[in-house]
Coordinates of C-alpha atoms in Angstrom, one line a residue:
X1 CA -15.3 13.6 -5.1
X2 CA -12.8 10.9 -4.2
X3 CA -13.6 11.0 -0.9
X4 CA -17.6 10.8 0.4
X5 CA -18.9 13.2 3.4
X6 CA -19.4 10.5 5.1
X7 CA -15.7 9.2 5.2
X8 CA -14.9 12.6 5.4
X9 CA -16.0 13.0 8.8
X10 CA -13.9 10.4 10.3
X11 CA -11.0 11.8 8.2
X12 CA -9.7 14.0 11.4
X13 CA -10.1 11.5 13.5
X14 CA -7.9 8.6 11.9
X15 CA -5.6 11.6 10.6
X16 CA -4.9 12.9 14.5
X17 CA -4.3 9.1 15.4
X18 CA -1.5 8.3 12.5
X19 CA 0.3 11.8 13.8
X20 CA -0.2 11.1 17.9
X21 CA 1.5 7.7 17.6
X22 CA 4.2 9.2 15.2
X23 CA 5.0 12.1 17.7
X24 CA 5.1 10.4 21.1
X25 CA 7.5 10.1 23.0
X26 CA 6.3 6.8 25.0
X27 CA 5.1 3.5 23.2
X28 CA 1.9 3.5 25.0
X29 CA 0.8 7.3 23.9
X30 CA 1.9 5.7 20.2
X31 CA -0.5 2.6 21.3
X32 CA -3.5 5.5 22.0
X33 CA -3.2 7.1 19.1
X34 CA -3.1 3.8 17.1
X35 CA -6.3 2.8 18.8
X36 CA -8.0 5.9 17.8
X37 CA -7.1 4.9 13.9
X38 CA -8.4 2.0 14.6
X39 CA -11.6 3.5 16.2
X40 CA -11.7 6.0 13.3
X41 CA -11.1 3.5 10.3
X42 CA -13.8 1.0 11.5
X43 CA -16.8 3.4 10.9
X44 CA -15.4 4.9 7.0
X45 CA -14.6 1.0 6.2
X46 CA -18.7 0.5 7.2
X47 CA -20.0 3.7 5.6
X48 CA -22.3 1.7 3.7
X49 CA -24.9 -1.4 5.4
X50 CA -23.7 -4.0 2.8
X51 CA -22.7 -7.4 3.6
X52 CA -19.3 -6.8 2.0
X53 CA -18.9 -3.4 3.8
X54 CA -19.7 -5.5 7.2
X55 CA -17.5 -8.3 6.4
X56 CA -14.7 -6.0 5.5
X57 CA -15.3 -3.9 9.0
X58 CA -15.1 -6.9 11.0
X59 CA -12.2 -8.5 10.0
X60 CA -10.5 -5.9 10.0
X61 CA -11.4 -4.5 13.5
X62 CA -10.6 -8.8 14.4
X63 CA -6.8 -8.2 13.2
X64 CA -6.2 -5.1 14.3
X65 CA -8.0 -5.6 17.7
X66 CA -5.3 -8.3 18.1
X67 CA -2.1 -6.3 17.1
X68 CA -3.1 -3.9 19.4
X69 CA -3.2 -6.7 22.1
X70 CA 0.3 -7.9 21.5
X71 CA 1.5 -4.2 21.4
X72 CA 0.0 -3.2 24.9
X73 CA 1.2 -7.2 26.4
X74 CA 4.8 -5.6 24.8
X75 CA 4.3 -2.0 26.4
X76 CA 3.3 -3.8 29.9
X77 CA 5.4 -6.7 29.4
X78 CA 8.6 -4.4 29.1
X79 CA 7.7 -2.6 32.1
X80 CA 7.7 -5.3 34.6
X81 CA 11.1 -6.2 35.7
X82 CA 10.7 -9.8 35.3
X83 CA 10.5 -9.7 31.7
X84 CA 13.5 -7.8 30.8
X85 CA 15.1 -11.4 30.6
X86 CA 12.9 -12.1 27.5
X87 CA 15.5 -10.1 25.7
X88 CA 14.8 -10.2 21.9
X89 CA 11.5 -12.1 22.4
X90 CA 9.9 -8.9 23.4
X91 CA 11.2 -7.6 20.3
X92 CA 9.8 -10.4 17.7
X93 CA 6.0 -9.5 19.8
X94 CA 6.3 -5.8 18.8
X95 CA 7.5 -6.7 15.5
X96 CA 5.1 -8.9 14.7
X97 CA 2.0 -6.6 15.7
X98 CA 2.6 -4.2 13.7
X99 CA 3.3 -6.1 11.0
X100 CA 0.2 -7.6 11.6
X101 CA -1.2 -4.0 11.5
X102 CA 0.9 -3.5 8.3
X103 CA -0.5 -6.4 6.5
X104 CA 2.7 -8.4 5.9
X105 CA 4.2 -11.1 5.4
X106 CA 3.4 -14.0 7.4
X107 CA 0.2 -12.1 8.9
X108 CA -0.9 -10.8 5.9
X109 CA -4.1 -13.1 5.2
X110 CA -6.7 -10.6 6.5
X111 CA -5.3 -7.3 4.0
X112 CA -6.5 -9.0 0.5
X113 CA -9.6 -9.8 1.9
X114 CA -10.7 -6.8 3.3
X115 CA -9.2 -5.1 0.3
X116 CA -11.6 -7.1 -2.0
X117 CA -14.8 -6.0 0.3
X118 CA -13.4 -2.6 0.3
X119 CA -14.2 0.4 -2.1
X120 CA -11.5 2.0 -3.8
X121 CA -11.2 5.4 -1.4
X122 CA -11.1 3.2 1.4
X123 CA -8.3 0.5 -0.5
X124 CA -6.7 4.0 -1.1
X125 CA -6.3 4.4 2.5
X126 CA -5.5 0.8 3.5
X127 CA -2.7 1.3 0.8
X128 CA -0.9 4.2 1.8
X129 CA -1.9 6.2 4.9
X130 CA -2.4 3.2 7.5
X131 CA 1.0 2.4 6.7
X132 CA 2.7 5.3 8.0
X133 CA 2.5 5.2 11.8
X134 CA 3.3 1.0 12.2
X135 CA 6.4 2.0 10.0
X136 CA 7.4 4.7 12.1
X137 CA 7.0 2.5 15.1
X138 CA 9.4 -0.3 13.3
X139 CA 12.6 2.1 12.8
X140 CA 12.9 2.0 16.2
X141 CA 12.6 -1.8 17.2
X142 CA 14.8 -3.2 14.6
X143 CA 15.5 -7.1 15.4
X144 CA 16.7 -10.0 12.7
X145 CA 13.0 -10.9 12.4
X146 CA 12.9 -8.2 9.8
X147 CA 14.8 -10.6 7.5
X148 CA 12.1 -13.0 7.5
X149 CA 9.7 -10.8 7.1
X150 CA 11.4 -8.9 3.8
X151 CA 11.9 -12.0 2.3
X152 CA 8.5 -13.5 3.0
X153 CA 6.1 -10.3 2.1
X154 CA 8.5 -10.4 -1.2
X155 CA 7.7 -14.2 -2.0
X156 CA 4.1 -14.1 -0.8
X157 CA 3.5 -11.1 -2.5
X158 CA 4.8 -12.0 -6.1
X159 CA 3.0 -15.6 -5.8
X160 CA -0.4 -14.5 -4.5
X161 CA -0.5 -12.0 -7.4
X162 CA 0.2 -14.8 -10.4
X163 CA -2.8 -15.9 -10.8
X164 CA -5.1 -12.7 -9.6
X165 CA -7.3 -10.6 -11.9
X166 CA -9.5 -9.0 -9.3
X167 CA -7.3 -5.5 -9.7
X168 CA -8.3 -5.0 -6.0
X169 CA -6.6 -8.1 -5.0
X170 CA -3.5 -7.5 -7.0
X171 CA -2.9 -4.2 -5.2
X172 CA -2.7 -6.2 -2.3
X173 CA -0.4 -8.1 -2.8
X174 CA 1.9 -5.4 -5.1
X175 CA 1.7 -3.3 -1.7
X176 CA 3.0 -6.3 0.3
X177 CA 5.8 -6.4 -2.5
X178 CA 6.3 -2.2 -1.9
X179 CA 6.0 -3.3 2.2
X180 CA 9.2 -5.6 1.7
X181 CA 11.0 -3.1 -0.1
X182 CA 10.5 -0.1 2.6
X183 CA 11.6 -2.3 5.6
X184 CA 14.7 -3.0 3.8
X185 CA 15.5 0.8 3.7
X186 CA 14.4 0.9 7.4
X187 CA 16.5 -1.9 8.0
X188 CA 19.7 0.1 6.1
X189 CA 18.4 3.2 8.9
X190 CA 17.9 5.0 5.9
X191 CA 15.3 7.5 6.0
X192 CA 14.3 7.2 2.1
X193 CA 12.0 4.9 3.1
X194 CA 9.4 8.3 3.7
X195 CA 10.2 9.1 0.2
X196 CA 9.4 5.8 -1.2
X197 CA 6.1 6.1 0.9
X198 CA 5.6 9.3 -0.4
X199 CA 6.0 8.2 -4.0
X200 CA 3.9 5.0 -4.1
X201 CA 1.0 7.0 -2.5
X202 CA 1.4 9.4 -5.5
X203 CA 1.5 6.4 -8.1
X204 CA -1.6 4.7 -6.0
X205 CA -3.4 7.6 -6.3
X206 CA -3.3 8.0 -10.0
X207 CA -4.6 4.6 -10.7
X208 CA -7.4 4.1 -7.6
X209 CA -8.7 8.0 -8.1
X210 CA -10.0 7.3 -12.1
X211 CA -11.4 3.5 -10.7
X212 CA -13.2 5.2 -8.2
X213 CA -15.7 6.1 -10.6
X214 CA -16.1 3.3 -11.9
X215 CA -17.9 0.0 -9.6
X216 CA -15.6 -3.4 -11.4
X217 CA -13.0 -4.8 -9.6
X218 CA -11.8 -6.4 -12.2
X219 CA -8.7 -4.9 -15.2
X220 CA -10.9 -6.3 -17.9
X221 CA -14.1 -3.9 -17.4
X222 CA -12.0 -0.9 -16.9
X223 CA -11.2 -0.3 -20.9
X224 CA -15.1 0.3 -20.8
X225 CA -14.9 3.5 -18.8
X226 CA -16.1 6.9 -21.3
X227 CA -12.5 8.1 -21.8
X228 CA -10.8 8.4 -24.8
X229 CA -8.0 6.2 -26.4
X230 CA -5.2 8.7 -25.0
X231 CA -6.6 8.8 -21.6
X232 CA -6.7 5.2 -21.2
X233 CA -3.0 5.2 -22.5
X234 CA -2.1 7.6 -19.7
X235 CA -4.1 5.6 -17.5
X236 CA -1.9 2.1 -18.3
X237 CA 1.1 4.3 -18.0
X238 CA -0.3 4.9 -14.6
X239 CA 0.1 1.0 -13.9
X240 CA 3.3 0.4 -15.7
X241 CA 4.7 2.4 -13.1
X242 CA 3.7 1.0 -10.0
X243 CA 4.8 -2.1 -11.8
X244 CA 8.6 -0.3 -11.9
X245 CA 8.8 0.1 -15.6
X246 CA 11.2 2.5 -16.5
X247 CA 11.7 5.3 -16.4
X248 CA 9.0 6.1 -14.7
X249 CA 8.5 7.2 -11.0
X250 CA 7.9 3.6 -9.4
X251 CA 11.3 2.7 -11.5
X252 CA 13.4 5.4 -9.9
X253 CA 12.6 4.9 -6.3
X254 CA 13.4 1.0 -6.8
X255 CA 16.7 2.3 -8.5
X256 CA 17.4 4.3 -5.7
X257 CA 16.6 2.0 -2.8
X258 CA 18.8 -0.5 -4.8
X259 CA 21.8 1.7 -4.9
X260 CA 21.3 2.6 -0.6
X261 CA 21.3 -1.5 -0.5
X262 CA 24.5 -2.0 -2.3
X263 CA 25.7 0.9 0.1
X264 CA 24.5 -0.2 3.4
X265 CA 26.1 -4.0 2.1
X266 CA 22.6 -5.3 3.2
X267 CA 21.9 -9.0 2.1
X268 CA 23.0 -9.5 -1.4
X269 CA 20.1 -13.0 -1.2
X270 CA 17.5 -10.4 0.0
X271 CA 18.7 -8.0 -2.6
X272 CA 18.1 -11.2 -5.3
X273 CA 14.7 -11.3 -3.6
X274 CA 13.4 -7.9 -4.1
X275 CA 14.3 -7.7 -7.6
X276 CA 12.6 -11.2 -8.4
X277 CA 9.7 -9.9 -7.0
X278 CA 9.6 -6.4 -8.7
X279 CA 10.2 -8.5 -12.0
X280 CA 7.1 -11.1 -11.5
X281 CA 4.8 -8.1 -10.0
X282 CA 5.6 -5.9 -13.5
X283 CA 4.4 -9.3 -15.3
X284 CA 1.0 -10.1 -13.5
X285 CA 0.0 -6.2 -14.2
X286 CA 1.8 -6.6 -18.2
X287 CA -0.5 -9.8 -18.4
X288 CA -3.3 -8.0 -16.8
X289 CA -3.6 -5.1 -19.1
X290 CA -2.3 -7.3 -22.5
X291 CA -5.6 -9.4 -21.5
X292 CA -7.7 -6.5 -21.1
X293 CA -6.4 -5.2 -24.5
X294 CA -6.7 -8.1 -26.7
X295 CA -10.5 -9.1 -25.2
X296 CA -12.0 -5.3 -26.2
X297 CA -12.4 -3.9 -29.3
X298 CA -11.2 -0.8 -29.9
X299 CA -13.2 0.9 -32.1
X300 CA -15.1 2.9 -29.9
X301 CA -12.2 4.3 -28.0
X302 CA -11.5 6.9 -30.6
X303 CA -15.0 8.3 -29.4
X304 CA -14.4 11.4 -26.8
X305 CA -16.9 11.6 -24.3
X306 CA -18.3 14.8 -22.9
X307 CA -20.0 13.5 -19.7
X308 CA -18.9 16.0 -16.7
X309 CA -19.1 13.4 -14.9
X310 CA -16.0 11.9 -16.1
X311 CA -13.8 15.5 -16.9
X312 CA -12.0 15.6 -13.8
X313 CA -10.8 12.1 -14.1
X314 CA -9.7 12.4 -17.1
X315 CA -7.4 15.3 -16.0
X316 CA -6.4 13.6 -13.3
X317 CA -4.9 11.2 -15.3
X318 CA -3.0 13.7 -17.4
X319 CA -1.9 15.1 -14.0
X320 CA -0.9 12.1 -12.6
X321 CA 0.9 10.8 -16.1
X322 CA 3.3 13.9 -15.6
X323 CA 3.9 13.3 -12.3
X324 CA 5.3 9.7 -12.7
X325 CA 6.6 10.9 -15.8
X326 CA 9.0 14.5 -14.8
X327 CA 9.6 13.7 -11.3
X328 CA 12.0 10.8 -11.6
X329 CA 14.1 13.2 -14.3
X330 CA 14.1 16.2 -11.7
X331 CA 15.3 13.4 -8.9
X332 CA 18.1 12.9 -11.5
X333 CA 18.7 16.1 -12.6
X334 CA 19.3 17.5 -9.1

């Protein structure tokens, strides 16, 4: 099970937060339900009493704990009269806290971290889920601070991922890279950013649901998991498309987002930006899997292993392979 009981049970809890903060109708009912993520993640990031599980907890209870502080100064801030002559400074407070909550660019030094001291259910939801509600939030406080912030979570993210081989780490910063490009579509207003959400949990999924059987953080041990040849092909095909190779699923949304750019005549520099990035994050995971591949000898891939605990990852992976593979030609096709 992806998923232990004991993450399980704070599951509701952290699910009821993301979905009261995305359906209120005041920012500080969307600051309560925030806060109850926060108090719901803190427990299934410390399901286990190791020091990394600890470290991980507290920094990221530190970080959040101080979002959550800027957002409620912003919510009391912009209810005093005083302060409405702060104008767009208000705006840069919000932005920034959930941002920080986000993990971006420039307040994105505690997400690798906590990643690293993370397992991979719990990287699984840093990744993806936590994302959703602080995005929500941001459609509706556009300011040009979101400029900076695309073009700084697309740098950052590209170098910080050069010279990385801890694949935990590398996530990191690819989903700082991803981060850029959906707050460019919620800059455009367009609502394809869900979609892209949508899809990059998909592609995450494939790749973190096979690790999470197996304890290495790092690309090179991986090749030594008891699936055969094929599966470990599907499995890199898995990676090649959260690196945007085409034409795979993580291509086509990238396509697609370029094309509502072009459209919405958003920054043609930013535009530059994004694409730089895409191209250096699709060579740290090439070089990643091209060094795993040449250090490992493939002789005993051809061996098929029969241990059950292994046979539902393994069709996961075929699963997951089709997925990234047939939905980018029924996105075309329709």
């Amino acid at each position: 099970m992806f998923f232990k009981s004991k993450i399980l049970i704070f599951l509701p809890t952290l699910i009821f937060g993301s979905i009261l903060t995305v359906s209120s109708s005041s920012w500080f009912s969307a600051w309560i339900g925030l806060e109850i993520n926060l108090m719901s993640m803190a427990p299934i990031l410390l399901n286990k009493s190791t020091p990394k599980s600890t470290e991980a907890t507290i920094k990221y209870f530190i970080f959040q704990a101080l979002a959550s502080s800027m957002l409620i100064f912003f919510i009391l801030s912009s209810s005093v009269m005083f302060f409405y002559s702060l104008g767009n400074y208000l705006l840069y407070i919000i932005t920034a806290s959930l941002t920080l909550k986000i993990g971006m660019a420039p307040f994105h030094f505690w997400f690798p971290q906590v990643m690293m001291c993370s397992n991979w259910p719990q990287c699984f939801i840093l990744l993806t889920w936590q994302k959703l509600a602080p995005f929500i939030l941001l459609s509706f406080c556009f300011c040009n601070f979101f400029n900076l912030i695309i073009f700084l979570s697309a740098l950052i993210g590209m170098l910080g991922g050069i010279n990385q081989f801890n694949t935990k780490i590398l996530l990191a910063y690819s989903s700082i890279i991803h981060s850029s490009w959906m707050l460019s579509l919620i800059v455009t207003n367009n609502l394809f950013w869900g979609f892209y959400l949508l899809a990059y949990t998909l592609i995450t999924l494939s790749i973190l649901y096979p690790l999470s059987s197996f304890s290495s953080s790092f690309f090179n041990n991986f090749l030594l998991m008891k699936f055969s040849s094929f599966s470990k092909s599907l499995f890199f095909i898995n990676f090649l498309s959260i690196a945007g190779l085409p034409p795979f699923l993580g291509f086509s949304i990238k396509i697609f987002t370029l094309i509502s750019l072009f459209n919405s005549n958003f920054s043609i520099f930013l535009i530059l930006v994004l694409l730089l990035s895409s191209f250096v994050s699709f060579y740290f995971y090439l070089r990643m899997m091209f060094s795993s591949l040449f250090n490992f000898s493939w002789i005993n891939n051809f061996i098929w292993y029969n241990s059950n605990s292994f046979k539902l990852e393994i069709w996961f992976i075929f699963i997951s392979f089709f997925i990234n593979s047939f939905i980018p030609l029924v996105i075309i096709l329709t």
